[in-house]
Amino acid sequence: MPPRRTTAVLAALAVCLPLGGASVASASASAGPREAKPAYASVTGSAEFVLPYYKDDDIRSFTFDAHAAPYSQPLPGIPTGLPTDARGTIKISHYSADRNTTYTSEGRVDCLVTGPHTATLTAVITEVGPGGPPDVGRRIGFSVYDGGKGRGQHSGDRVGFSWNGVNLVPNGDAAPEEATVGTCMAPAPYAPVTKGGYKVTHAELPPVPGDSAAVRRSTS
């Protein structure tokens, strides 16, 4: 990230997020006692799903154990890290009916952001099972919608993911290439769950740690 852009990112975080936190605190004080809100976001669960645009006998599933860990991963020029920093694991399983083989991979979660019933997260692949693609070190993105109706095909849960043709860069007359996935980037949750389910725990992104005025001065 160029220095000017890094400065702008930090300044925006310093200026906007603390103000949002202050307004939430003020509203909470005036509203009186209420149910405690989760301190950190998370996405957990395991489910099978189907592709709405391609029917086959394959069995695909994702397992998520992702938890927000704000400001825990310093970056060059951003020593505080980001409010979307996260930890945890993802597991992918794909049974190919044509080949009678199950392919698996695992990844380390590096970003998570949520809204009510929804989440996007990214993970860097750390392990690929026998016969799988050489994807170690590749970042991939997921989205989740928690339908809140239990588990299985009637839960209303859905997932999306950043491969299988949904993240391409057109290249003129040449074949399109798959685009790089940035942190927390994923398409909408387009694939309906048929078995299992997910739980999305939403929490607001926390403000930049420390004195916001000092952060603004240091980045100006």
Coordinates of N, CA, C and O in Angstrom, one line a residue, residues 43-213:
V43 N -17.9 -17.0 13.2 CA -18.7 -17.8 12.3 C -18.2 -19.3 12.6 O -17.0 -19.6 12.5
T44 N -19.2 -20.1 12.9 CA -18.9 -21.5 13.3 C -19.9 -22.4 12.6 O -21.0 -22.0 12.2
G45 N -19.5 -23.7 12.4 CA -20.4 -24.7 11.9 C -19.9 -25.4 10.7 O -18.8 -25.0 10.1
S46 N -20.6 -26.4 10.3 CA -20.2 -27.2 9.1 C -21.5 -27.5 8.3 O -22.5 -27.8 8.9
A47 N -21.4 -27.5 7.0 CA -22.6 -27.7 6.2 C -22.2 -28.2 4.8 O -21.1 -27.8 4.2
E48 N -23.1 -28.9 4.2 CA -23.0 -29.3 2.8 C -23.9 -28.3 2.0 O -24.9 -27.8 2.5
F49 N -23.6 -28.1 0.7 CA -24.4 -27.2 -0.1 C -24.3 -27.6 -1.6 O -23.6 -28.5 -1.9
V50 N -25.2 -27.0 -2.3 CA -25.3 -27.3 -3.8 C -25.0 -26.1 -4.6 O -25.3 -24.9 -4.1
L51 N -24.5 -26.2 -5.8 CA -24.3 -25.1 -6.7 C -25.6 -24.9 -7.5 O -26.1 -25.8 -8.1
P52 N -26.2 -23.7 -7.4 CA -27.4 -23.4 -8.1 C -27.3 -23.4 -9.6 O -28.3 -23.6 -10.3
Y53 N -26.1 -23.2 -10.1 CA -25.9 -23.1 -11.6 C -25.3 -24.3 -12.2 O -25.1 -24.4 -13.4
Y54 N -25.0 -25.4 -11.4 CA -24.4 -26.6 -12.0 C -24.8 -27.8 -11.1 O -24.4 -27.9 -10.0
K55 N -25.6 -28.7 -11.7 CA -26.2 -29.8 -11.0 C -25.3 -31.0 -11.2 O -25.0 -31.4 -12.4
D56 N -24.9 -31.7 -10.2 CA -24.1 -32.9 -10.3 C -24.3 -33.7 -9.0 O -25.1 -33.3 -8.1
D57 N -23.6 -34.8 -8.9 CA -23.8 -35.7 -7.7 C -22.6 -35.5 -6.7 O -22.5 -36.3 -5.8
D58 N -21.8 -34.5 -6.9 CA -20.7 -34.2 -6.0 C -21.3 -33.7 -4.6 O -22.4 -33.2 -4.5
I59 N -20.4 -33.9 -3.6 CA -20.8 -33.5 -2.2 C -19.7 -32.5 -1.8 O -18.6 -32.8 -1.7
R60 N -20.2 -31.3 -1.6 CA -19.3 -30.2 -1.2 C -19.6 -29.7 0.2 O -20.8 -29.5 0.5
S61 N -18.6 -29.4 1.0 CA -18.9 -28.9 2.3 C -17.8 -28.0 2.8 O -16.6 -28.1 2.4
F62 N -18.2 -27.0 3.6 CA -17.2 -26.1 4.3 C -17.4 -26.2 5.8 O -18.6 -26.3 6.3
T63 N -16.3 -26.2 6.6 CA -16.4 -26.1 8.0 C -15.7 -24.8 8.5 O -14.5 -24.6 8.1
F64 N -16.3 -24.0 9.3 CA -15.7 -22.8 9.7 C -15.6 -22.7 11.2 O -16.5 -23.1 12.0
D65 N -14.5 -22.3 11.7 CA -14.3 -21.9 13.1 C -13.5 -20.6 13.1 O -12.3 -20.6 13.4
A66 N -14.1 -19.6 12.8 CA -13.5 -18.2 12.6 C -13.9 -17.3 13.7 O -15.1 -17.2 14.0
H67 N -13.0 -16.5 14.3 CA -13.2 -15.6 15.4 C -12.5 -14.3 15.2 O -11.3 -14.3 14.8
A68 N -13.2 -13.2 15.4 CA -12.6 -11.9 15.3 C -11.5 -11.7 16.3 O -11.6 -12.1 17.4
A69 N -10.4 -11.1 15.9 CA -9.2 -10.8 16.8 C -8.7 -9.4 16.3 O -7.6 -9.3 15.8
P70 N -9.5 -8.4 16.6 CA -9.2 -7.0 16.0 C -7.8 -6.5 16.4 O -7.3 -6.8 17.6
Y71 N -7.1 -5.9 15.5 CA -5.8 -5.2 15.7 C -4.8 -6.2 16.3 O -4.0 -5.9 17.2
S72 N -4.8 -7.4 15.7 CA -3.8 -8.4 16.2 C -2.8 -8.8 15.1 O -1.9 -9.5 15.4
Q73 N -2.9 -8.2 13.9 CA -1.9 -8.6 12.9 C -1.3 -7.3 12.2 O -1.9 -6.8 11.3
P74 N -0.3 -6.8 12.8 CA 0.3 -5.6 12.3 C 0.7 -5.7 10.8 O 1.2 -6.8 10.4
L75 N 0.6 -4.7 10.1 CA 1.0 -4.6 8.7 C 2.0 -3.5 8.4 O 2.0 -2.5 9.2
P76 N 2.8 -3.6 7.4 CA 3.7 -2.5 7.1 C 3.0 -1.2 6.9 O 2.0 -1.1 6.1
G77 N 3.3 -0.2 7.7 CA 2.6 1.1 7.6 C 1.3 1.1 8.4 O 0.8 2.2 8.6
I78 N 0.9 0.0 9.0 CA -0.3 -0.1 9.8 C 0.0 -0.9 11.0 O -0.4 -2.1 11.1
P79 N 0.8 -0.3 12.0 CA 1.3 -1.1 13.1 C 0.2 -1.6 14.0 O 0.4 -2.6 14.7
T80 N -1.0 -1.0 14.0 CA -2.1 -1.4 14.9 C -2.8 -2.7 14.3 O -3.5 -3.4 15.0
G81 N -2.6 -3.0 13.0 CA -3.4 -4.0 12.4 C -4.7 -3.4 12.0 O -4.9 -2.2 12.1
L82 N -5.7 -4.3 11.7 CA -7.0 -3.8 11.2 C -8.1 -4.3 12.1 O -8.0 -5.3 12.8
P83 N -9.2 -3.6 12.1 CA -10.4 -4.0 12.9 C -11.0 -5.3 12.5 O -11.7 -6.0 13.2
T84 N -10.6 -5.8 11.2 CA -11.2 -7.0 10.7 C -10.2 -8.2 10.9 O -10.5 -9.3 10.4
D85 N -9.1 -8.0 11.6 CA -8.2 -9.1 11.8 C -9.0 -10.3 12.5 O -9.9 -10.1 13.3
A86 N -8.6 -11.5 12.2 CA -9.3 -12.7 12.7 C -8.3 -13.9 12.8 O -7.2 -13.9 12.3
R87 N -8.8 -14.9 13.5 CA -8.1 -16.1 13.7 C -9.0 -17.3 13.5 O -10.3 -17.1 13.5
G88 N -8.5 -18.5 13.4 CA -9.3 -19.7 13.3 C -9.0 -20.5 12.1 O -7.9 -20.3 11.4
T89 N -9.8 -21.4 11.7 CA -9.5 -22.4 10.6 C -10.8 -22.5 9.7 O -11.9 -22.3 10.2
I90 N -10.5 -22.9 8.5 CA -11.5 -23.4 7.6 C -11.1 -24.7 7.1 O -9.9 -25.0 6.9
K91 N -12.1 -25.6 6.7 CA -11.8 -26.9 6.1 C -12.8 -27.0 4.9 O -14.0 -26.7 5.0
I92 N -12.2 -27.5 3.8 CA -13.0 -27.7 2.6 C -13.0 -29.2 2.3 O -11.9 -29.8 2.3
S93 N -14.1 -29.7 1.9 CA -14.2 -31.1 1.4 C -15.0 -31.2 0.2 O -16.1 -30.5 0.1
H94 N -14.5 -31.9 -0.9 CA -15.2 -32.0 -2.1 C -15.1 -33.4 -2.6 O -14.1 -33.9 -3.0
Y95 N -16.3 -34.1 -2.5 CA -16.3 -35.5 -3.1 C -16.7 -35.4 -4.5 O -17.8 -34.9 -4.9
S96 N -15.8 -35.9 -5.4 CA -16.1 -36.0 -6.8 C -16.7 -37.3 -7.2 O -16.1 -38.4 -7.0
A97 N -18.0 -37.3 -7.6 CA -18.7 -38.5 -8.0 C -18.0 -39.2 -9.2 O -17.9 -40.4 -9.2
D98 N -17.6 -38.4 -10.2 CA -17.0 -39.0 -11.4 C -15.7 -39.7 -11.1 O -15.4 -40.8 -11.7
R99 N -14.9 -39.2 -10.1 CA -13.6 -39.8 -9.8 C -13.7 -40.7 -8.5 O -12.7 -41.3 -8.2
N100 N -14.8 -40.7 -7.8 CA -15.0 -41.4 -6.6 C -13.9 -41.1 -5.6 O -13.3 -41.9 -5.0
T101 N -13.6 -39.8 -5.5 CA -12.5 -39.3 -4.7 C -12.9 -38.1 -3.9 O -13.7 -37.2 -4.4
T102 N -12.5 -38.0 -2.7 CA -12.7 -36.8 -1.9 C -11.5 -35.9 -1.8 O -10.4 -36.5 -1.3
Y103 N -11.5 -34.7 -2.2 CA -10.4 -33.8 -2.1 C -10.6 -32.8 -0.8 O -11.8 -32.4 -0.6
T104 N -9.6 -32.6 -0.1 CA -9.7 -31.8 1.1 C -8.6 -30.7 1.1 O -7.5 -30.9 0.5
S105 N -8.9 -29.7 1.9 CA -7.8 -28.6 2.1 C -8.2 -27.9 3.4 O -9.4 -27.9 3.9
E106 N -7.3 -27.2 4.0 CA -7.5 -26.5 5.2 C -6.8 -25.1 5.1 O -5.8 -25.0 4.3
G107 N -7.3 -24.2 5.9 CA -6.7 -22.8 5.8 C -6.7 -22.1 7.1 O -7.5 -22.5 8.0
R108 N -5.9 -21.1 7.2 CA -5.8 -20.2 8.4 C -6.6 -18.9 8.2 O -6.3 -18.2 7.2
V109 N -7.6 -18.6 9.0 CA -8.4 -17.4 8.8 C -7.6 -16.2 9.1 O -6.8 -16.1 10.1
D110 N -7.7 -15.2 8.3 CA -7.0 -13.9 8.5 C -7.9 -12.7 8.5 O -7.4 -11.6 8.8
C111 N -9.1 -12.8 8.2 CA -10.0 -11.7 8.2 C -11.5 -12.1 8.3 O -11.9 -13.1 7.8
L112 N -12.2 -11.3 9.1 CA -13.6 -11.6 9.3 C -14.4 -10.3 9.5 O -13.9 -9.4 10.3
V113 N -15.5 -10.1 8.8 CA -16.4 -9.0 9.1 C -17.8 -9.5 9.0 O -18.1 -10.3 8.1
T114 N -18.7 -8.9 9.9 CA -20.0 -9.4 9.9 C -21.1 -8.3 9.9 O -20.7 -7.1 10.1
G115 N -22.3 -8.7 9.5 CA -23.5 -7.9 9.7 C -24.5 -8.8 10.3 O -24.2 -10.0 10.5
P116 N -25.7 -8.3 10.6 CA -26.7 -9.2 11.1 C -27.0 -10.4 10.2 O -27.3 -10.2 9.0
H117 N -26.7 -11.6 10.7 CA -27.0 -12.8 10.0 C -26.0 -13.1 8.8 O -26.1 -14.1 8.1
T118 N -25.0 -12.2 8.6 CA -24.2 -12.4 7.4 C -22.7 -12.2 7.8 O -22.4 -11.5 8.8
A119 N -21.8 -12.8 7.0 CA -20.4 -12.6 7.3 C -19.6 -12.8 6.0 O -20.0 -13.6 5.1
T120 N -18.5 -12.2 5.9 CA -17.4 -12.6 4.9 C -16.2 -12.8 5.6 O -15.8 -12.1 6.6
L121 N -15.4 -13.8 5.2 CA -14.1 -14.1 5.8 C -13.2 -14.6 4.7 O -13.6 -15.1 3.6
T122 N -11.9 -14.5 5.0 CA -10.9 -15.0 4.1 C -9.9 -15.9 4.9 O -9.8 -15.7 6.1
A123 N -9.3 -16.8 4.2 CA -8.3 -17.7 4.8 C -7.2 -18.0 3.8 O -7.4 -18.0 2.6
V124 N -6.0 -18.2 4.3 CA -4.9 -18.6 3.5 C -4.7 -20.1 3.6 O -4.6 -20.7 4.8
I125 N -4.6 -20.8 2.5 CA -4.5 -22.3 2.5 C -3.2 -22.7 3.1 O -2.1 -22.2 2.7
T126 N -3.3 -23.6 4.1 CA -2.1 -24.1 4.7 C -1.8 -25.6 4.4 O -0.7 -26.1 4.6
E127 N -2.8 -26.3 4.0 CA -2.7 -27.8 3.7 C -3.6 -28.2 2.6 O -4.8 -27.8 2.6
V128 N -3.1 -29.1 1.7 CA -4.0 -29.6 0.7 C -3.8 -31.2 0.7 O -2.7 -31.7 0.8
G129 N -4.9 -31.9 0.7 CA -4.9 -33.3 0.7 C -4.4 -33.9 -0.6 O -4.2 -33.2 -1.6
P130 N -4.2 -35.2 -0.7 CA -3.6 -35.9 -1.9 C -4.5 -35.6 -3.1 O -5.7 -35.7 -3.0
G131 N -3.9 -35.3 -4.2 CA -4.6 -35.1 -5.4 C -5.1 -33.7 -5.6 O -5.6 -33.4 -6.7
G132 N -5.1 -32.9 -4.6 CA -5.6 -31.5 -4.7 C -4.7 -30.6 -5.4 O -3.5 -30.9 -5.7
P133 N -5.2 -29.4 -5.8 CA -4.4 -28.4 -6.5 C -3.3 -27.8 -5.6 O -3.4 -27.8 -4.4
P134 N -2.2 -27.3 -6.2 CA -1.1 -26.7 -5.4 C -1.5 -25.3 -4.9 O -1.0 -24.3 -5.3
D135 N -2.4 -25.3 -3.9 CA -3.0 -24.0 -3.4 C -2.4 -23.5 -2.1 O -2.9 -22.5 -1.6
V136 N -1.4 -24.2 -1.6 CA -0.8 -23.7 -0.3 C -0.3 -22.3 -0.5 O 0.4 -22.0 -1.4
G137 N -0.7 -21.4 0.4 CA -0.3 -20.0 0.3 C -1.3 -19.1 -0.4 O -1.2 -17.9 -0.3
R138 N -2.3 -19.7 -1.0 CA -3.4 -18.9 -1.7 C -4.5 -18.4 -0.7 O -4.9 -19.2 0.1
R139 N -4.9 -17.2 -0.8 CA -6.0 -16.6 0.0 C -7.3 -16.9 -0.8 O -7.4 -16.6 -2.0
I140 N -8.3 -17.4 -0.1 CA -9.6 -17.6 -0.7 C -10.7 -16.9 0.2 O -10.5 -16.7 1.4
G141 N -11.8 -16.6 -0.4 CA -12.8 -15.9 0.3 C -14.1 -16.7 0.4 O -14.5 -17.4 -0.5
F142 N -14.9 -16.4 1.5 CA -16.1 -17.1 1.8 C -17.2 -16.0 2.3 O -16.8 -15.1 2.9
S143 N -18.4 -16.3 2.0 CA -19.5 -15.5 2.6 C -20.5 -16.5 3.2 O -20.6 -17.7 2.8
V144 N -21.2 -16.1 4.2 CA -22.1 -16.9 4.9 C -23.4 -16.1 5.2 O -23.3 -15.0 5.6
Y145 N -24.5 -16.8 5.0 CA -25.8 -16.2 5.5 C -26.4 -17.2 6.5 O -26.6 -18.4 6.1
D146 N -26.7 -16.8 7.7 CA -27.3 -17.6 8.7 C -28.8 -17.3 8.7 O -29.3 -16.3 9.2
G147 N -29.5 -18.3 8.2 CA -31.0 -18.2 8.1 C -31.7 -18.2 9.4 O -32.9 -17.9 9.5
G148 N -31.0 -18.8 10.5 CA -31.6 -18.8 11.8 C -32.8 -19.7 12.0 O -33.6 -19.5 12.9
K149 N -32.9 -20.7 11.2 CA -34.0 -21.6 11.3 C -33.6 -23.1 11.5 O -34.3 -24.0 11.1
G150 N -32.5 -23.3 12.3 CA -32.1 -24.6 12.5 C -31.0 -25.1 11.5 O -30.2 -24.3 11.1
R151 N -31.1 -26.3 11.1 CA -30.1 -26.9 10.3 C -30.7 -27.6 9.0 O -31.9 -27.9 9.0
G152 N -29.9 -27.8 8.0 CA -30.3 -28.5 6.8 C -30.9 -27.6 5.8 O -30.9 -26.4 5.8
Q153 N -31.6 -28.3 4.8 CA -32.1 -27.5 3.7 C -33.2 -26.5 4.0 O -33.5 -25.7 3.2
H154 N -33.8 -26.7 5.2 CA -34.9 -25.8 5.6 C -34.4 -24.6 6.5 O -35.2 -23.8 7.0
S155 N -33.1 -24.6 6.7 CA -32.5 -23.6 7.6 C -32.5 -22.2 6.9 O -32.4 -21.2 7.6
G156 N -32.4 -22.2 5.6 CA -32.2 -20.9 4.9 C -30.8 -20.5 4.9 O -30.5 -19.4 4.3
D157 N -29.8 -21.3 5.4 CA -28.4 -20.9 5.4 C -27.9 -21.0 3.9 O -28.4 -21.8 3.1
R158 N -26.9 -20.1 3.7 CA -26.3 -20.1 2.3 C -24.8 -19.8 2.5 O -24.4 -19.2 3.5
V159 N -24.0 -20.2 1.5 CA -22.6 -19.8 1.4 C -22.2 -19.4 0.0 O -22.9 -19.7 -0.9
G160 N -21.1 -18.6 0.0 CA -20.5 -18.2 -1.3 C -19.0 -18.4 -1.2 O -18.5 -18.4 -0.1
F161 N -18.3 -18.5 -2.3 CA -16.9 -18.6 -2.3 C -16.3 -18.1 -3.5 O -16.9 -17.9 -4.6
S162 N -15.0 -17.8 -3.4 CA -14.3 -16.9 -4.4 C -13.7 -17.7 -5.6 O -12.8 -17.1 -6.3
W163 N -14.1 -18.9 -5.9 CA -13.6 -19.6 -7.1 C -14.7 -20.2 -7.8 O -15.9 -19.8 -7.6
N164 N -14.5 -21.1 -8.8 CA -15.5 -21.7 -9.6 C -16.2 -20.6 -10.5 O -17.4 -20.6 -10.8
G165 N -15.3 -19.7 -11.0 CA -15.8 -18.8 -12.0 C -16.5 -17.5 -11.5 O -17.0 -16.8 -12.4
V166 N -16.5 -17.2 -10.2 CA -17.2 -16.0 -9.7 C -16.2 -14.9 -9.4 O -16.6 -13.8 -9.0
N167 N -14.9 -15.0 -9.7 CA -13.9 -14.0 -9.4 C -12.9 -13.9 -10.5 O -11.7 -14.2 -10.3
L168 N -13.4 -13.6 -11.7 CA -12.5 -13.5 -12.9 C -12.3 -12.1 -13.3 O -13.1 -11.2 -13.1
V169 N -11.1 -11.9 -14.0 CA -10.8 -10.7 -14.6 C -10.8 -10.8 -16.1 O -10.0 -11.6 -16.7
P170 N -11.8 -10.2 -16.8 CA -11.8 -10.3 -18.3 C -10.5 -9.8 -18.9 O -9.9 -8.8 -18.4
N171 N -10.1 -10.4 -20.0 CA -8.8 -10.2 -20.5 C -8.8 -10.0 -22.1 O -8.1 -10.7 -22.8
G172 N -9.8 -9.2 -22.5 CA -9.9 -9.0 -24.0 C -10.3 -10.3 -24.7 O -11.2 -11.0 -24.3
D173 N -9.5 -10.6 -25.7 CA -9.8 -11.9 -26.5 C -9.2 -13.1 -25.8 O -9.5 -14.2 -26.2
A174 N -8.4 -12.9 -24.8 CA -7.8 -14.1 -24.1 C -8.7 -14.6 -23.0 O -9.7 -13.9 -22.6
A175 N -8.5 -15.8 -22.6 CA -9.3 -16.4 -21.5 C -9.1 -15.5 -20.3 O -8.1 -15.1 -19.9
P176 N -10.2 -15.3 -19.5 CA -10.1 -14.5 -18.3 C -9.3 -15.3 -17.2 O -9.2 -16.5 -17.2
E177 N -8.7 -14.5 -16.4 CA -7.9 -15.0 -15.3 C -8.6 -14.9 -14.0 O -9.4 -13.9 -13.8
E178 N -8.3 -15.7 -13.0 CA -8.9 -15.6 -11.7 C -8.2 -14.5 -11.0 O -7.0 -14.3 -11.0
A179 N -9.0 -13.6 -10.3 CA -8.5 -12.4 -9.7 C -7.9 -12.8 -8.3 O -8.4 -13.8 -7.7
T180 N -7.0 -12.0 -7.8 CA -6.5 -12.2 -6.5 C -7.5 -11.8 -5.5 O -8.3 -10.9 -5.7
V181 N -7.6 -12.5 -4.4 CA -8.6 -12.2 -3.3 C -7.9 -11.4 -2.2 O -6.9 -11.9 -1.6
G182 N -8.4 -10.3 -1.9 CA -8.0 -9.5 -0.8 C -8.6 -9.9 0.5 O -9.5 -10.7 0.5
T183 N -8.2 -9.3 1.6 CA -8.7 -9.7 2.9 C -10.2 -9.4 3.0 O -10.7 -8.3 2.6
C184 N -11.0 -10.3 3.5 CA -12.4 -10.2 3.7 C -13.2 -10.1 2.4 O -14.4 -9.7 2.5
M185 N -12.6 -10.4 1.3 CA -13.4 -10.2 0.0 C -14.0 -11.6 -0.4 O -13.3 -12.6 -0.5
A186 N -15.3 -11.5 -0.7 CA -16.0 -12.7 -1.1 C -17.3 -12.3 -1.8 O -17.8 -11.3 -1.6
P187 N -17.8 -13.2 -2.7 CA -19.1 -12.9 -3.4 C -20.2 -13.1 -2.4 O -20.0 -13.6 -1.3
A188 N -21.4 -12.7 -2.8 CA -22.6 -13.0 -2.0 C -22.8 -14.5 -1.8 O -22.3 -15.3 -2.6
P189 N -23.5 -14.9 -0.7 CA -23.7 -16.3 -0.4 C -24.8 -16.9 -1.3 O -26.0 -16.9 -1.0
Y190 N -24.3 -17.4 -2.5 CA -25.2 -17.8 -3.5 C -25.6 -19.3 -3.5 O -26.5 -19.7 -4.2
A191 N -24.9 -20.1 -2.7 CA -25.2 -21.6 -2.7 C -26.0 -22.0 -1.5 O -25.6 -21.8 -0.4
P192 N -27.2 -22.6 -1.7 CA -28.0 -23.0 -0.6 C -27.5 -24.3 0.2 O -27.0 -25.2 -0.4
V193 N -27.6 -24.2 1.5 CA -27.1 -25.3 2.3 C -28.2 -26.4 2.3 O -29.4 -26.2 2.3
T194 N -27.7 -27.7 2.2 CA -28.6 -28.8 2.2 C -28.5 -29.7 3.4 O -29.4 -30.5 3.7
K195 N -27.4 -29.6 4.1 CA -27.2 -30.4 5.3 C -26.3 -29.7 6.3 O -25.3 -29.1 5.8
G196 N -26.6 -29.7 7.6 CA -25.8 -28.9 8.5 C -26.2 -27.5 8.6 O -27.3 -27.1 8.3
G197 N -25.3 -26.6 9.0 CA -25.7 -25.2 9.1 C -24.6 -24.4 9.8 O -23.6 -24.9 10.3
Y198 N -24.8 -23.1 9.8 CA -23.8 -22.1 10.3 C -24.4 -21.2 11.3 O -25.6 -20.9 11.2
K199 N -23.6 -20.7 12.2 CA -24.0 -19.7 13.2 C -23.1 -18.5 13.0 O -21.9 -18.6 13.2
V200 N -23.7 -17.4 12.7 CA -23.0 -16.1 12.6 C -23.3 -15.3 13.8 O -24.5 -15.0 14.1
T201 N -22.3 -14.9 14.6 CA -22.4 -14.0 15.7 C -21.9 -12.7 15.3 O -20.7 -12.5 15.0
H202 N -22.8 -11.7 15.2 CA -22.4 -10.4 14.7 C -21.9 -9.5 15.8 O -22.5 -9.5 16.9
A203 N -20.8 -8.7 15.6 CA -20.4 -7.7 16.5 C -19.8 -6.5 15.7 O -19.3 -6.7 14.6
E204 N -20.0 -5.3 16.1 CA -19.6 -4.2 15.4 C -18.0 -4.1 15.4 O -17.4 -4.6 16.4
L205 N -17.5 -3.6 14.4 CA -16.0 -3.4 14.3 C -15.6 -2.4 15.4 O -16.2 -1.3 15.5
P206 N -14.6 -2.7 16.2 CA -14.2 -1.8 17.3 C -13.3 -0.7 16.8 O -12.7 -0.7 15.7
P207 N -13.3 0.4 17.5 CA -12.5 1.6 17.1 C -11.0 1.3 17.2 O -10.5 0.4 17.9
V208 N -10.2 2.2 16.6 CA -8.8 2.1 16.7 C -8.3 2.2 18.1 O -8.8 3.1 18.8
P209 N -7.4 1.3 18.6 CA -6.9 1.4 19.9 C -6.1 2.7 20.2 O -5.5 3.2 19.3
G210 N -6.1 3.1 21.4 CA -5.3 4.3 21.8 C -6.0 5.6 21.6 O -7.2 5.7 21.3
D211 N -5.3 6.7 21.8 CA -5.8 8.0 21.7 C -6.1 8.4 20.2 O -5.1 8.5 19.4
S212 N -7.3 8.6 19.8 CA -7.6 8.9 18.4 C -7.0 10.2 17.9 O -6.6 10.3 16.8
A213 N -6.9 11.2 18.8 CA -6.3 12.4 18.4 C -4.9 12.3 18.1 O -4.3 12.8 17.2

